[in-house]
Amino acid sequence: MDKRLRHLPSLRCFAAAARHQSYSRAAEELAISQAAVSQQIRSLEQALGVKLFFRQGRQMQLTSRGHTLARHVEQAFDTLLTGLNKLRCEQEAGVLTVTTTGSFASMWLMPRLWKFSLMHPGISVRVMASPQLEDLRHADIDVAIRQGERLAEGLHQEVIIQDPVYAVCSTQFMREQQLSHPQQVRDCLLVEGHDPGPFSWRRWFELAGVAVEPDKLRSVVVDTWEMSINAVAAGHGLCLSATCMAGELISRGILIKPFAIDIHPGVRFSLLHDPESPRLMRIQAFTHWVKKELAGQGADCLAETGLPAA
């Protein structure tokens, strides 16, 4: 066997650092110290006689030689993992780890997960909330549900949610304000994300045909869908949301969609998994259940619309 293969532990550190362009994030993935990652890569550079990284600002960038090695190391580890997965394809029963955003976990997944547990009592689900998409091929995570599409290479990914975005408020707020026309919304407290993108109040007013002066609007800026929904559920004005986030509270009569004004295209969520995972039976069971839940959710929630657009 080639003596250079004795550097496999160092190559593992190198592969993680190359993916993240960061020694600290590589250390988090591998559950070791940043100093240990740095030492392993320094040892590899000395053994190979080439420089693999250089620092640029806060990131560790690959050199041209580093890029060459990273490409081949990633392919080699993928091939190795594929072989290992084929040897240990697991039964349906066992642990399934799901990662998603805190908002989607709280507002959609957790209120419904008991149904999956009843259908599949042999599968124990671990739900992890995080703002970023983890590396499913190298982390102990089976399924990711994330906002967006075409999010990662090498993973099976499918758009499972395409919801229009619309205004919601509490039913009590609607009664108190006697909302009957979109123009009234200009005088209400508006809750909005700090980076709303296409789902902004400015866009909603354009669709409603209501002229506004943005500087004169009263607003509260928040970080997540969940924060905005909790604010308006408590009676603090209106926010923009979608059925996948607000649908549960709409169906319970806590929130209401006061106007038939929708932003299209709306919010999209994708479900991702590693097609070579040894836990495919569990993943497929969970994916089938998610799709079934989403298919049954739609019309009932949207029937709770308050009034026409004008």
PDB file of C-alpha atoms in Angstrom:
ATOM      1  CA  MET A   1       0.000   0.000   0.000  1.00  0.00           C
ATOM      2  CA  ASP A   2       1.221   3.485  -0.855  1.00  0.00           C
ATOM      3  CA  LYS A   3       2.817   5.072   2.226  1.00  0.00           C
ATOM      4  CA  ARG A   4       1.050   8.358   1.520  1.00  0.00           C
ATOM      5  CA  LEU A   5      -2.223   6.743   2.609  1.00  0.00           C
ATOM      6  CA  ARG A   6      -0.999   6.974   6.201  1.00  0.00           C
ATOM      7  CA  HIS A   7      -2.130  10.612   5.935  1.00  0.00           C
ATOM      8  CA  LEU A   8      -5.842   9.670   5.809  1.00  0.00           C
ATOM      9  CA  PRO A   9      -6.652  11.464   9.115  1.00  0.00           C
ATOM     10  CA  SER A  10      -4.980  14.598   7.768  1.00  0.00           C
ATOM     11  CA  LEU A  11      -6.853  14.270   4.480  1.00  0.00           C
ATOM     12  CA  ARG A  12     -10.125  14.111   6.403  1.00  0.00           C
ATOM     13  CA  CYS A  13      -9.280  17.415   8.099  1.00  0.00           C
ATOM     14  CA  PHE A  14      -8.175  18.865   4.777  1.00  0.00           C
ATOM     15  CA  ALA A  15     -11.444  17.875   3.061  1.00  0.00           C
ATOM     16  CA  ALA A  16     -13.544  19.510   5.782  1.00  0.00           C
ATOM     17  CA  ALA A  17     -11.444  22.691   5.755  1.00  0.00           C
ATOM     18  CA  ALA A  18     -11.631  22.854   1.953  1.00  0.00           C
ATOM     19  CA  ARG A  19     -15.440  22.588   1.997  1.00  0.00           C
ATOM     20  CA  HIS A  20     -15.895  25.272   4.637  1.00  0.00           C
ATOM     21  CA  GLN A  21     -12.882  27.445   3.738  1.00  0.00           C
ATOM     22  CA  SER A  22     -12.440  27.674   7.488  1.00  0.00           C
ATOM     23  CA  TYR A  23     -10.388  25.747  10.043  1.00  0.00           C
ATOM     24  CA  SER A  24     -12.827  26.616  12.838  1.00  0.00           C
ATOM     25  CA  ARG A  25     -15.889  25.308  10.962  1.00  0.00           C
ATOM     26  CA  ALA A  26     -13.949  22.180   9.966  1.00  0.00           C
ATOM     27  CA  ALA A  27     -13.157  21.678  13.643  1.00  0.00           C
ATOM     28  CA  GLU A  28     -16.868  21.961  14.508  1.00  0.00           C
ATOM     29  CA  GLU A  29     -17.769  19.343  11.887  1.00  0.00           C
ATOM     30  CA  LEU A  30     -15.084  16.924  13.073  1.00  0.00           C
ATOM     31  CA  ALA A  31     -15.627  17.622  16.797  1.00  0.00           C
ATOM     32  CA  ILE A  32     -11.970  18.449  17.382  1.00  0.00           C
ATOM     33  CA  SER A  33     -10.114  21.652  18.200  1.00  0.00           C
ATOM     34  CA  GLN A  34      -9.147  24.254  15.614  1.00  0.00           C
ATOM     35  CA  ALA A  35      -5.526  23.776  16.659  1.00  0.00           C
ATOM     36  CA  ALA A  36      -5.787  20.062  15.838  1.00  0.00           C
ATOM     37  CA  VAL A  37      -7.120  20.839  12.356  1.00  0.00           C
ATOM     38  CA  SER A  38      -4.323  23.345  11.769  1.00  0.00           C
ATOM     39  CA  GLN A  39      -1.711  20.841  12.924  1.00  0.00           C
ATOM     40  CA  GLN A  40      -3.064  18.064  10.696  1.00  0.00           C
ATOM     41  CA  ILE A  41      -3.062  20.302   7.615  1.00  0.00           C
ATOM     42  CA  ARG A  42       0.401  21.642   8.383  1.00  0.00           C
ATOM     43  CA  SER A  43       1.624  18.038   8.708  1.00  0.00           C
ATOM     44  CA  LEU A  44       0.020  17.171   5.357  1.00  0.00           C
ATOM     45  CA  GLU A  45       1.618  20.183   3.644  1.00  0.00           C
ATOM     46  CA  GLN A  46       5.031  19.205   4.988  1.00  0.00           C
ATOM     47  CA  ALA A  47       4.622  15.590   3.874  1.00  0.00           C
ATOM     48  CA  LEU A  48       3.515  16.579   0.362  1.00  0.00           C
ATOM     49  CA  GLY A  49       5.920  19.483   0.046  1.00  0.00           C
ATOM     50  CA  VAL A  50       3.235  21.883  -1.211  1.00  0.00           C
ATOM     51  CA  LYS A  51       1.179  24.728   0.210  1.00  0.00           C
ATOM     52  CA  LEU A  52      -2.527  23.846   0.297  1.00  0.00           C
ATOM     53  CA  PHE A  53      -4.101  26.971   1.851  1.00  0.00           C
ATOM     54  CA  PHE A  54      -3.476  30.674   2.157  1.00  0.00           C
ATOM     55  CA  ARG A  55      -5.331  33.152   4.334  1.00  0.00           C
ATOM     56  CA  GLN A  56      -7.508  35.814   2.719  1.00  0.00           C
ATOM     57  CA  GLY A  57      -9.313  37.946   5.261  1.00  0.00           C
ATOM     58  CA  ARG A  58     -11.166  35.620   7.615  1.00  0.00           C
ATOM     59  CA  GLN A  59     -11.216  32.702   5.157  1.00  0.00           C
ATOM     60  CA  MET A  60      -8.690  30.026   4.299  1.00  0.00           C
ATOM     61  CA  GLN A  61      -8.478  29.861   0.504  1.00  0.00           C
ATOM     62  CA  LEU A  62      -7.181  26.858  -1.431  1.00  0.00           C
ATOM     63  CA  THR A  63      -4.078  27.239  -3.550  1.00  0.00           C
ATOM     64  CA  SER A  64      -4.125  25.811  -7.083  1.00  0.00           C
ATOM     65  CA  ARG A  65      -2.494  22.625  -5.744  1.00  0.00           C
ATOM     66  CA  GLY A  66      -5.021  22.620  -2.915  1.00  0.00           C
ATOM     67  CA  HIS A  67      -7.913  22.781  -5.391  1.00  0.00           C
ATOM     68  CA  THR A  68      -6.501  19.792  -7.271  1.00  0.00           C
ATOM     69  CA  LEU A  69      -6.143  17.723  -4.119  1.00  0.00           C
ATOM     70  CA  ALA A  70      -9.554  18.774  -2.757  1.00  0.00           C
ATOM     71  CA  ARG A  71     -11.331  17.627  -5.903  1.00  0.00           C
ATOM     72  CA  HIS A  72      -9.767  14.165  -5.801  1.00  0.00           C
ATOM     73  CA  VAL A  73     -10.070  13.738  -2.031  1.00  0.00           C
ATOM     74  CA  GLU A  74     -13.783  14.603  -2.158  1.00  0.00           C
ATOM     75  CA  GLN A  75     -14.343  12.071  -4.953  1.00  0.00           C
ATOM     76  CA  ALA A  76     -12.403   9.420  -3.042  1.00  0.00           C
ATOM     77  CA  PHE A  77     -14.350   9.929   0.183  1.00  0.00           C
ATOM     78  CA  ASP A  78     -17.657   9.896  -1.718  1.00  0.00           C
ATOM     79  CA  THR A  79     -16.713   6.587  -3.330  1.00  0.00           C
ATOM     80  CA  LEU A  80     -15.700   5.168   0.046  1.00  0.00           C
ATOM     81  CA  LEU A  81     -18.954   6.301   1.680  1.00  0.00           C
ATOM     82  CA  THR A  82     -21.013   4.807  -1.138  1.00  0.00           C
ATOM     83  CA  GLY A  83     -19.343   1.447  -0.597  1.00  0.00           C
ATOM     84  CA  LEU A  84     -19.813   1.587   3.177  1.00  0.00           C
ATOM     85  CA  ASN A  85     -23.466   2.562   2.816  1.00  0.00           C
ATOM     86  CA  LYS A  86     -24.156  -0.384   0.525  1.00  0.00           C
ATOM     87  CA  LEU A  87     -22.701  -2.719   3.147  1.00  0.00           C
ATOM     88  CA  ARG A  88     -24.861  -1.421   5.968  1.00  0.00           C
ATOM     89  CA  CYS A  89     -28.240  -0.513   4.512  1.00  0.00           C
ATOM     90  CA  GLU A  90     -30.405  -0.161   7.611  1.00  0.00           C
ATOM     91  CA  GLN A  91     -33.953  -1.282   8.281  1.00  0.00           C
ATOM     92  CA  GLU A  92     -36.789   1.237   8.505  1.00  0.00           C
ATOM     93  CA  ALA A  93     -36.823   1.199  12.309  1.00  0.00           C
ATOM     94  CA  GLY A  94     -34.209   3.391  13.969  1.00  0.00           C
ATOM     95  CA  VAL A  95     -33.233   7.041  14.353  1.00  0.00           C
ATOM     96  CA  LEU A  96     -33.964   9.663  11.682  1.00  0.00           C
ATOM     97  CA  THR A  97     -32.305  13.077  12.024  1.00  0.00           C
ATOM     98  CA  VAL A  98     -34.034  16.050  10.398  1.00  0.00           C
ATOM     99  CA  THR A  99     -32.624  19.559  10.138  1.00  0.00           C
ATOM    100  CA  THR A 100     -34.584  22.672   9.235  1.00  0.00           C
ATOM    101  CA  THR A 101     -34.996  26.291  10.269  1.00  0.00           C
ATOM    102  CA  GLY A 102     -36.319  27.139  13.700  1.00  0.00           C
ATOM    103  CA  SER A 103     -39.394  28.756  12.158  1.00  0.00           C
ATOM    104  CA  PHE A 104     -40.352  25.768  10.010  1.00  0.00           C
ATOM    105  CA  ALA A 105     -39.718  23.370  12.885  1.00  0.00           C
ATOM    106  CA  SER A 106     -41.900  25.350  15.301  1.00  0.00           C
ATOM    107  CA  MET A 107     -44.666  26.499  12.973  1.00  0.00           C
ATOM    108  CA  TRP A 108     -45.125  23.454  10.713  1.00  0.00           C
ATOM    109  CA  LEU A 109     -43.164  20.341  11.662  1.00  0.00           C
ATOM    110  CA  MET A 110     -43.527  20.022  15.429  1.00  0.00           C
ATOM    111  CA  PRO A 111     -47.327  20.547  15.578  1.00  0.00           C
ATOM    112  CA  ARG A 112     -47.730  17.604  13.163  1.00  0.00           C
ATOM    113  CA  LEU A 113     -44.859  15.259  14.005  1.00  0.00           C
ATOM    114  CA  TRP A 114     -46.988  13.210  16.402  1.00  0.00           C
ATOM    115  CA  LYS A 115     -48.885  11.890  13.366  1.00  0.00           C
ATOM    116  CA  PHE A 116     -45.682  10.513  11.850  1.00  0.00           C
ATOM    117  CA  SER A 117     -44.770   8.879  15.166  1.00  0.00           C
ATOM    118  CA  LEU A 118     -48.148   7.128  15.254  1.00  0.00           C
ATOM    119  CA  MET A 119     -47.714   5.868  11.691  1.00  0.00           C
ATOM    120  CA  HIS A 120     -44.083   4.799  12.206  1.00  0.00           C
ATOM    121  CA  PRO A 121     -43.582   3.942  15.900  1.00  0.00           C
ATOM    122  CA  GLY A 122     -40.255   2.276  15.121  1.00  0.00           C
ATOM    123  CA  ILE A 123     -38.666   5.503  13.842  1.00  0.00           C
ATOM    124  CA  SER A 124     -37.321   7.919  16.445  1.00  0.00           C
ATOM    125  CA  VAL A 125     -37.037  11.430  15.004  1.00  0.00           C
ATOM    126  CA  ARG A 126     -34.380  13.929  16.076  1.00  0.00           C
ATOM    127  CA  VAL A 127     -35.165  17.489  14.962  1.00  0.00           C
ATOM    128  CA  MET A 128     -32.295  19.959  14.754  1.00  0.00           C
ATOM    129  CA  ALA A 129     -32.940  23.655  14.092  1.00  0.00           C
ATOM    130  CA  SER A 130     -30.226  25.713  12.422  1.00  0.00           C
ATOM    131  CA  PRO A 131     -30.088  28.649   9.986  1.00  0.00           C
ATOM    132  CA  GLN A 132     -27.723  26.959   7.505  1.00  0.00           C
ATOM    133  CA  LEU A 133     -27.860  23.863   5.323  1.00  0.00           C
ATOM    134  CA  GLU A 134     -25.469  21.290   6.740  1.00  0.00           C
ATOM    135  CA  ASP A 135     -23.377  18.881   4.689  1.00  0.00           C
ATOM    136  CA  LEU A 136     -25.662  15.845   4.596  1.00  0.00           C
ATOM    137  CA  ARG A 137     -23.059  13.628   2.977  1.00  0.00           C
ATOM    138  CA  HIS A 138     -20.551  14.080   5.784  1.00  0.00           C
ATOM    139  CA  ALA A 139     -22.668  14.877   8.834  1.00  0.00           C
ATOM    140  CA  ASP A 140     -24.937  12.603  10.847  1.00  0.00           C
ATOM    141  CA  ILE A 141     -28.078  14.165   9.336  1.00  0.00           C
ATOM    142  CA  ASP A 142     -30.592  12.379   7.118  1.00  0.00           C
ATOM    143  CA  VAL A 143     -33.076  14.977   5.862  1.00  0.00           C
ATOM    144  CA  ALA A 144     -32.958  18.741   5.425  1.00  0.00           C
ATOM    145  CA  ILE A 145     -35.953  21.005   4.799  1.00  0.00           C
ATOM    146  CA  ARG A 146     -34.742  24.408   3.655  1.00  0.00           C
ATOM    147  CA  GLN A 147     -36.119  27.525   2.021  1.00  0.00           C
ATOM    148  CA  GLY A 148     -35.124  27.798  -1.643  1.00  0.00           C
ATOM    149  CA  GLU A 149     -34.322  25.381  -4.463  1.00  0.00           C
ATOM    150  CA  ARG A 150     -31.211  24.007  -6.167  1.00  0.00           C
ATOM    151  CA  LEU A 151     -29.455  24.351  -2.828  1.00  0.00           C
ATOM    152  CA  ALA A 152     -26.660  21.770  -3.065  1.00  0.00           C
ATOM    153  CA  GLU A 153     -24.929  19.452  -5.495  1.00  0.00           C
ATOM    154  CA  GLY A 154     -24.833  15.692  -5.033  1.00  0.00           C
ATOM    155  CA  LEU A 155     -28.082  15.547  -3.047  1.00  0.00           C
ATOM    156  CA  HIS A 156     -31.567  14.506  -4.028  1.00  0.00           C
ATOM    157  CA  GLN A 157     -33.680  17.630  -3.645  1.00  0.00           C
ATOM    158  CA  GLU A 158     -37.325  18.262  -4.348  1.00  0.00           C
ATOM    159  CA  VAL A 159     -39.430  21.396  -3.981  1.00  0.00           C
ATOM    160  CA  ILE A 160     -42.209  20.400  -1.577  1.00  0.00           C
ATOM    161  CA  ILE A 161     -43.752  23.813  -0.834  1.00  0.00           C
ATOM    162  CA  GLN A 162     -44.661  26.659  -3.182  1.00  0.00           C
ATOM    163  CA  ASP A 163     -46.862  28.940  -1.116  1.00  0.00           C
ATOM    164  CA  PRO A 164     -47.980  32.454  -2.018  1.00  0.00           C
ATOM    165  CA  VAL A 165     -47.147  35.100   0.573  1.00  0.00           C
ATOM    166  CA  TYR A 166     -49.982  37.183   2.009  1.00  0.00           C
ATOM    167  CA  ALA A 167     -50.885  39.457   4.917  1.00  0.00           C
ATOM    168  CA  VAL A 168     -52.145  37.953   8.180  1.00  0.00           C
ATOM    169  CA  CYS A 169     -53.262  39.372  11.504  1.00  0.00           C
ATOM    170  CA  SER A 170     -55.072  38.135  14.583  1.00  0.00           C
ATOM    171  CA  THR A 171     -58.835  37.777  14.327  1.00  0.00           C
ATOM    172  CA  GLN A 172     -59.175  40.124  17.295  1.00  0.00           C
ATOM    173  CA  PHE A 173     -56.998  42.760  15.596  1.00  0.00           C
ATOM    174  CA  MET A 174     -59.133  42.572  12.475  1.00  0.00           C
ATOM    175  CA  ARG A 175     -62.312  43.113  14.496  1.00  0.00           C
ATOM    176  CA  GLU A 176     -60.835  45.980  16.511  1.00  0.00           C
ATOM    177  CA  GLN A 177     -59.474  47.776  13.443  1.00  0.00           C
ATOM    178  CA  GLN A 178     -62.559  46.941  11.355  1.00  0.00           C
ATOM    179  CA  LEU A 179     -60.331  46.163   8.382  1.00  0.00           C
ATOM    180  CA  SER A 180     -62.331  46.385   5.182  1.00  0.00           C
ATOM    181  CA  HIS A 181     -59.908  47.903   2.647  1.00  0.00           C
ATOM    182  CA  PRO A 182     -56.150  47.507   2.005  1.00  0.00           C
ATOM    183  CA  GLN A 183     -55.701  51.285   2.446  1.00  0.00           C
ATOM    184  CA  GLN A 184     -56.298  50.845   6.166  1.00  0.00           C
ATOM    185  CA  VAL A 185     -53.162  48.722   6.436  1.00  0.00           C
ATOM    186  CA  ARG A 186     -51.028  51.840   5.911  1.00  0.00           C
ATOM    187  CA  ASP A 187     -51.986  53.026   9.389  1.00  0.00           C
ATOM    188  CA  CYS A 188     -51.294  49.702  11.126  1.00  0.00           C
ATOM    189  CA  LEU A 189     -48.119  48.397  12.719  1.00  0.00           C
ATOM    190  CA  LEU A 190     -46.354  46.241  10.107  1.00  0.00           C
ATOM    191  CA  VAL A 191     -44.000  43.419  11.082  1.00  0.00           C
ATOM    192  CA  GLU A 192     -41.355  42.581   8.477  1.00  0.00           C
ATOM    193  CA  GLY A 193     -38.175  40.541   8.147  1.00  0.00           C
ATOM    194  CA  HIS A 194     -34.850  42.373   8.185  1.00  0.00           C
ATOM    195  CA  ASP A 195     -34.157  41.090   4.657  1.00  0.00           C
ATOM    196  CA  PRO A 196     -37.609  40.495   3.115  1.00  0.00           C
ATOM    197  CA  GLY A 197     -36.423  40.172  -0.486  1.00  0.00           C
ATOM    198  CA  PRO A 198     -39.480  39.840  -2.762  1.00  0.00           C
ATOM    199  CA  PHE A 199     -41.794  39.390   0.244  1.00  0.00           C
ATOM    200  CA  SER A 200     -41.897  43.013   1.363  1.00  0.00           C
ATOM    201  CA  TRP A 201     -44.721  45.270   2.441  1.00  0.00           C
ATOM    202  CA  ARG A 202     -43.766  47.618  -0.357  1.00  0.00           C
ATOM    203  CA  ARG A 203     -44.506  44.816  -2.851  1.00  0.00           C
ATOM    204  CA  TRP A 204     -47.793  43.976  -1.098  1.00  0.00           C
ATOM    205  CA  PHE A 205     -48.984  47.586  -1.315  1.00  0.00           C
ATOM    206  CA  GLU A 206     -48.069  47.658  -5.019  1.00  0.00           C
ATOM    207  CA  LEU A 207     -50.247  44.594  -5.632  1.00  0.00           C
ATOM    208  CA  ALA A 208     -53.028  46.148  -3.559  1.00  0.00           C
ATOM    209  CA  GLY A 209     -52.879  49.337  -5.625  1.00  0.00           C
ATOM    210  CA  VAL A 210     -52.206  51.427  -2.522  1.00  0.00           C
ATOM    211  CA  ALA A 211     -49.725  54.301  -2.693  1.00  0.00           C
ATOM    212  CA  VAL A 212     -47.458  54.535   0.359  1.00  0.00           C
ATOM    213  CA  GLU A 213     -44.553  56.579   1.639  1.00  0.00           C
ATOM    214  CA  PRO A 214     -42.228  53.951   3.157  1.00  0.00           C
ATOM    215  CA  ASP A 215     -40.736  56.414   5.651  1.00  0.00           C
ATOM    216  CA  LYS A 216     -44.166  57.034   7.149  1.00  0.00           C
ATOM    217  CA  LEU A 217     -45.034  53.380   7.746  1.00  0.00           C
ATOM    218  CA  ARG A 218     -44.836  52.083  11.318  1.00  0.00           C
ATOM    219  CA  SER A 219     -42.851  48.865  11.381  1.00  0.00           C
ATOM    220  CA  VAL A 220     -41.109  46.303  13.541  1.00  0.00           C
ATOM    221  CA  VAL A 221     -38.193  44.421  11.971  1.00  0.00           C
ATOM    222  CA  VAL A 222     -37.538  40.813  13.034  1.00  0.00           C
ATOM    223  CA  ASP A 223     -35.234  37.955  12.033  1.00  0.00           C
ATOM    224  CA  THR A 224     -37.561  35.016  11.407  1.00  0.00           C
ATOM    225  CA  TRP A 225     -40.989  33.995  10.147  1.00  0.00           C
ATOM    226  CA  GLU A 226     -41.763  32.620  13.612  1.00  0.00           C
ATOM    227  CA  MET A 227     -41.053  35.931  15.350  1.00  0.00           C
ATOM    228  CA  SER A 228     -43.329  37.846  12.992  1.00  0.00           C
ATOM    229  CA  ILE A 229     -46.186  35.344  13.371  1.00  0.00           C
ATOM    230  CA  ASN A 230     -45.912  35.314  17.163  1.00  0.00           C
ATOM    231  CA  ALA A 231     -46.014  39.116  17.194  1.00  0.00           C
ATOM    232  CA  VAL A 232     -49.209  39.399  15.153  1.00  0.00           C
ATOM    233  CA  ALA A 233     -50.841  36.456  16.944  1.00  0.00           C
ATOM    234  CA  ALA A 234     -50.453  38.543  20.112  1.00  0.00           C
ATOM    235  CA  GLY A 235     -52.282  41.400  18.408  1.00  0.00           C
ATOM    236  CA  HIS A 236     -49.349  43.491  17.202  1.00  0.00           C
ATOM    237  CA  GLY A 237     -50.401  44.559  13.712  1.00  0.00           C
ATOM    238  CA  LEU A 238     -49.955  42.536  10.534  1.00  0.00           C
ATOM    239  CA  CYS A 239     -47.164  40.503   8.978  1.00  0.00           C
ATOM    240  CA  LEU A 240     -46.553  38.769   5.670  1.00  0.00           C
ATOM    241  CA  SER A 241     -46.545  34.999   5.842  1.00  0.00           C
ATOM    242  CA  ALA A 242     -47.490  31.820   3.999  1.00  0.00           C
ATOM    243  CA  THR A 243     -49.649  28.786   4.648  1.00  0.00           C
ATOM    244  CA  CYS A 244     -46.654  26.621   5.564  1.00  0.00           C
ATOM    245  CA  MET A 245     -45.925  28.993   8.453  1.00  0.00           C
ATOM    246  CA  ALA A 246     -49.267  30.519   9.435  1.00  0.00           C
ATOM    247  CA  GLY A 247     -51.627  27.767   8.274  1.00  0.00           C
ATOM    248  CA  GLU A 248     -51.921  26.017  11.639  1.00  0.00           C
ATOM    249  CA  LEU A 249     -52.914  29.235  13.432  1.00  0.00           C
ATOM    250  CA  ILE A 250     -55.282  30.199  10.610  1.00  0.00           C
ATOM    251  CA  SER A 251     -57.077  26.840  10.824  1.00  0.00           C
ATOM    252  CA  ARG A 252     -57.453  27.324  14.606  1.00  0.00           C
ATOM    253  CA  GLY A 253     -58.963  30.780  14.138  1.00  0.00           C
ATOM    254  CA  ILE A 254     -56.104  32.617  15.844  1.00  0.00           C
ATOM    255  CA  LEU A 255     -54.894  34.298  12.659  1.00  0.00           C
ATOM    256  CA  ILE A 256     -56.822  35.408   9.608  1.00  0.00           C
ATOM    257  CA  LYS A 257     -55.982  36.444   6.059  1.00  0.00           C
ATOM    258  CA  PRO A 258     -57.916  39.727   5.782  1.00  0.00           C
ATOM    259  CA  PHE A 259     -57.422  40.372   2.064  1.00  0.00           C
ATOM    260  CA  ALA A 260     -57.176  38.209  -1.066  1.00  0.00           C
ATOM    261  CA  ILE A 261     -53.854  39.725  -2.108  1.00  0.00           C
ATOM    262  CA  ASP A 262     -51.040  37.246  -2.781  1.00  0.00           C
ATOM    263  CA  ILE A 263     -47.394  37.712  -3.697  1.00  0.00           C
ATOM    264  CA  HIS A 264     -46.361  35.311  -6.483  1.00  0.00           C
ATOM    265  CA  PRO A 265     -44.074  33.471  -6.868  1.00  0.00           C
ATOM    266  CA  GLY A 266     -44.179  32.788  -3.185  1.00  0.00           C
ATOM    267  CA  VAL A 267     -41.962  31.056  -0.678  1.00  0.00           C
ATOM    268  CA  ARG A 268     -40.431  27.730  -1.690  1.00  0.00           C
ATOM    269  CA  PHE A 269     -39.091  24.997   0.551  1.00  0.00           C
ATOM    270  CA  SER A 270     -37.101  21.976  -0.602  1.00  0.00           C
ATOM    271  CA  LEU A 271     -36.533  18.593   1.005  1.00  0.00           C
ATOM    272  CA  LEU A 272     -33.007  17.231   0.570  1.00  0.00           C
ATOM    273  CA  HIS A 273     -31.313  13.927   1.352  1.00  0.00           C
ATOM    274  CA  ASP A 274     -28.274  11.906   0.354  1.00  0.00           C
ATOM    275  CA  PRO A 275     -29.352   9.377  -2.312  1.00  0.00           C
ATOM    276  CA  GLU A 276     -26.620   7.016  -1.063  1.00  0.00           C
ATOM    277  CA  SER A 277     -27.732   7.134   2.580  1.00  0.00           C
ATOM    278  CA  PRO A 278     -27.985   3.764   4.363  1.00  0.00           C
ATOM    279  CA  ARG A 279     -31.198   5.049   5.971  1.00  0.00           C
ATOM    280  CA  LEU A 280     -33.171   5.460   2.754  1.00  0.00           C
ATOM    281  CA  MET A 281     -36.132   3.426   4.039  1.00  0.00           C
ATOM    282  CA  ARG A 282     -36.606   5.878   6.917  1.00  0.00           C
ATOM    283  CA  ILE A 283     -36.022   8.873   4.668  1.00  0.00           C
ATOM    284  CA  GLN A 284     -38.602   7.658   2.155  1.00  0.00           C
ATOM    285  CA  ALA A 285     -41.167   7.037   4.898  1.00  0.00           C
ATOM    286  CA  PHE A 286     -40.655  10.561   6.257  1.00  0.00           C
ATOM    287  CA  THR A 287     -40.704  12.168   2.804  1.00  0.00           C
ATOM    288  CA  HIS A 288     -43.957  10.408   1.898  1.00  0.00           C
ATOM    289  CA  TRP A 289     -45.556  11.576   5.147  1.00  0.00           C
ATOM    290  CA  VAL A 290     -44.438  15.212   4.665  1.00  0.00           C
ATOM    291  CA  LYS A 291     -45.905  15.314   1.154  1.00  0.00           C
ATOM    292  CA  LYS A 292     -49.171  13.779   2.364  1.00  0.00           C
ATOM    293  CA  GLU A 293     -49.460  16.355   5.153  1.00  0.00           C
ATOM    294  CA  LEU A 294     -48.783  19.219   2.777  1.00  0.00           C
ATOM    295  CA  ALA A 295     -51.333  17.939   0.273  1.00  0.00           C
ATOM    296  CA  GLY A 296     -54.037  17.933   2.944  1.00  0.00           C
ATOM    297  CA  GLN A 297     -53.192  21.330   4.368  1.00  0.00           C
ATOM    298  CA  GLY A 298     -53.947  23.826   1.594  1.00  0.00           C
ATOM    299  CA  ALA A 299     -57.568  24.757   0.998  1.00  0.00           C
ATOM    300  CA  ASP A 300     -58.836  24.505   4.580  1.00  0.00           C
ATOM    301  CA  CYS A 301     -56.483  27.234   5.793  1.00  0.00           C
ATOM    302  CA  LEU A 302     -57.036  29.568   2.881  1.00  0.00           C
ATOM    303  CA  ALA A 303     -60.797  29.324   3.321  1.00  0.00           C
ATOM    304  CA  GLU A 304     -60.332  31.540   6.394  1.00  0.00           C
ATOM    305  CA  THR A 305     -59.963  34.649   4.227  1.00  0.00           C
ATOM    306  CA  GLY A 306     -61.509  37.792   5.613  1.00  0.00           C
ATOM    307  CA  LEU A 307     -62.556  40.074   2.775  1.00  0.00           C
ATOM    308  CA  PRO A 308     -61.962  40.600  -0.932  1.00  0.00           C
ATOM    309  CA  ALA A 309     -59.076  42.723  -2.143  1.00  0.00           C
ATOM    310  CA  ALA A 310     -61.254  45.793  -2.620  1.00  0.00           C
TER     311      ALA A 310
END
